[in-house]
XYZ file of C-alpha atoms in Angstrom:
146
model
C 0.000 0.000 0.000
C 2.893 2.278 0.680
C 4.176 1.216 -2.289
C 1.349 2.729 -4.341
C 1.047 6.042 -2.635
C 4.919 6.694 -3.535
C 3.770 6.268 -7.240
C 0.580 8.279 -7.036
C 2.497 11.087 -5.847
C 5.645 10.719 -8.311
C 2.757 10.211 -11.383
C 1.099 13.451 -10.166
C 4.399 15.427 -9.985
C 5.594 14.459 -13.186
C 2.183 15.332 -14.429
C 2.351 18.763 -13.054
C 5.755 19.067 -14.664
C 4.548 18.001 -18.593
C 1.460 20.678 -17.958
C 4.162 23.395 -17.310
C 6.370 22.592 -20.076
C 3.544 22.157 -22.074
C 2.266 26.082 -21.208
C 5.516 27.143 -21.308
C 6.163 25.828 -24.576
C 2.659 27.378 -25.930
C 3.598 30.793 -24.398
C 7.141 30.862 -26.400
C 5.808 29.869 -29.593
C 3.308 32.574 -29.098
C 5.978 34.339 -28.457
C 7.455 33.597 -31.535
C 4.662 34.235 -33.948
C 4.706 30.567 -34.575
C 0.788 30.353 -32.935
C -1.716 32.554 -32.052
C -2.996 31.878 -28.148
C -2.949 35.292 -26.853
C -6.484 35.054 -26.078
C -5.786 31.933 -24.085
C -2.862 33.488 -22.384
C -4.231 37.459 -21.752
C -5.398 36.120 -18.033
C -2.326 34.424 -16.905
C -0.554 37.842 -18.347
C -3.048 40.238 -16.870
C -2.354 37.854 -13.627
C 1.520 38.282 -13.471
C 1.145 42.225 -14.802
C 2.329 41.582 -18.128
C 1.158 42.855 -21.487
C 0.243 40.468 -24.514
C 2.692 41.093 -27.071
C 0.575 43.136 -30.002
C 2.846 42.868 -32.805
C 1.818 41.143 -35.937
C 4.072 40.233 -38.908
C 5.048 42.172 -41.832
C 2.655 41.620 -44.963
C 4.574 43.968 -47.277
C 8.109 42.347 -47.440
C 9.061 44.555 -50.258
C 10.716 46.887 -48.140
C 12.607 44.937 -45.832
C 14.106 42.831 -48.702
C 15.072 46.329 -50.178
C 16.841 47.061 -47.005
C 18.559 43.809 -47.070
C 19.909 44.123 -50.264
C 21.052 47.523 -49.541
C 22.678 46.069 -46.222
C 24.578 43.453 -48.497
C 25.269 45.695 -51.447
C 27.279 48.224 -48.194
C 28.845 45.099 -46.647
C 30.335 44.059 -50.226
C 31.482 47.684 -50.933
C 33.027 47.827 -47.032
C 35.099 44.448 -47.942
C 36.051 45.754 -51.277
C 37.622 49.110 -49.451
C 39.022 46.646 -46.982
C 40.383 44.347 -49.739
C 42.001 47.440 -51.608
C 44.080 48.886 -48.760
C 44.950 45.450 -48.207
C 46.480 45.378 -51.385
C 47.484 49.178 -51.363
C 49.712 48.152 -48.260
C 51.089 45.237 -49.906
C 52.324 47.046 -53.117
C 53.705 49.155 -50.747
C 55.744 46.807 -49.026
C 56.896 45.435 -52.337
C 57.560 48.699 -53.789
C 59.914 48.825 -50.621
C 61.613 45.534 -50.891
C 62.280 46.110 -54.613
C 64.243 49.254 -53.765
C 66.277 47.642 -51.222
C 66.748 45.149 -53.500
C 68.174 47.440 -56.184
C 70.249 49.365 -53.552
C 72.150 46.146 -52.627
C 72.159 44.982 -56.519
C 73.985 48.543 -56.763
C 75.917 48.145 -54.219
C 77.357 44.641 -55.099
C 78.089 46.124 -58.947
C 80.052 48.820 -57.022
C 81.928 46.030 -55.118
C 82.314 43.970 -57.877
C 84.177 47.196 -60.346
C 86.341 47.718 -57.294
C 87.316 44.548 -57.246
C 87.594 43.888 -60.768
C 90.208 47.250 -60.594
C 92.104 45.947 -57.796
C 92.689 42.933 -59.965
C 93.765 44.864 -62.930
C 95.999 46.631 -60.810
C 97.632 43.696 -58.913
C 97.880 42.192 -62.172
C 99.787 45.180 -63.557
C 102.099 45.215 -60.693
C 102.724 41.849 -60.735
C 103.707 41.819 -65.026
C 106.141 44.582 -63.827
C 108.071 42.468 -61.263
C 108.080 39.619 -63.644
C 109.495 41.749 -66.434
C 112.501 42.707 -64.071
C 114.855 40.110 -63.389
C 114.002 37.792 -61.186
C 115.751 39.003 -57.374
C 115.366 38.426 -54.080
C 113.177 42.092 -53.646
C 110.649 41.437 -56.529
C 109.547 37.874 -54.319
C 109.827 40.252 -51.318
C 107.198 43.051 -53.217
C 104.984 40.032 -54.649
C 104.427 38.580 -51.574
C 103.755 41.934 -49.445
C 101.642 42.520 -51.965
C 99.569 39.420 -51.795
């Protein structure tokens, strides 16, 4: 007998529980314009001092499309700006690196004529001493030279 009364009262709680859901779900699907029961729900609302949301849909969607293709059409033009000074900044930074780039390609032509010279020149100095006789102070000159 015990037994039984444990499940009365567990059936009636869980009862109580699916009514709730079940009114709560009804109230947020009115909520969401999904169904209509603000008729059915006006005297719990008047009863917690809540208004019945008046709203109704849209009919004429002409307008709101027309504002979301405006809303697109600004978002593509906003990532377009953004996509140009992307770019802008990149030339930039390439504009840069090519100049560096030509400054050292300068800079090793420079080095390379200076070298080139200082060849010429060694060689010069060293068809001089070979032209002499051979002595002990042409080896001395070649090799401070070296």
């Amino acid at each position: 007998m015990r037994r039984r009364s444990k499940n009365i009262g567990k059936t009636i709680i869980l009862l109580f529980l699916i009514i709730i859901l079940i009114l709560g779900g009804l109230m947020w699907f009115d909520y969401l314009g999904i169904i209509r029961a603000k008729t059915f729900f006006s005297p719990i609302y008047s009863l917690l001092g809540l208004q019945a949301q008046s709203a109704t849909a849209s009919k004429n969607t002409l307008p709101l499309e027309a504002d979301l293709d405006n809303d697109r059409y600004k978002k593509r033009l906003e990532s377009l700006d953004l996509r140009k000074e992307e770019l802008d900044l990149r030339e930039a930074e390439i504009a840069q690196a090519e100049a560096l780039n030509l400054q050292t390609a300068q800079e090793l032509e420079e080095r390379r004529l200076s070298q080139e010279q200082r060849e010429i020149a060694f060689n010069n100095t060293l068809s001089l001493i070979h032209i002499s006789e051979p002595t002990r102070r042409s080896a001395y000159l070649v090799c401070r030279l070296l």
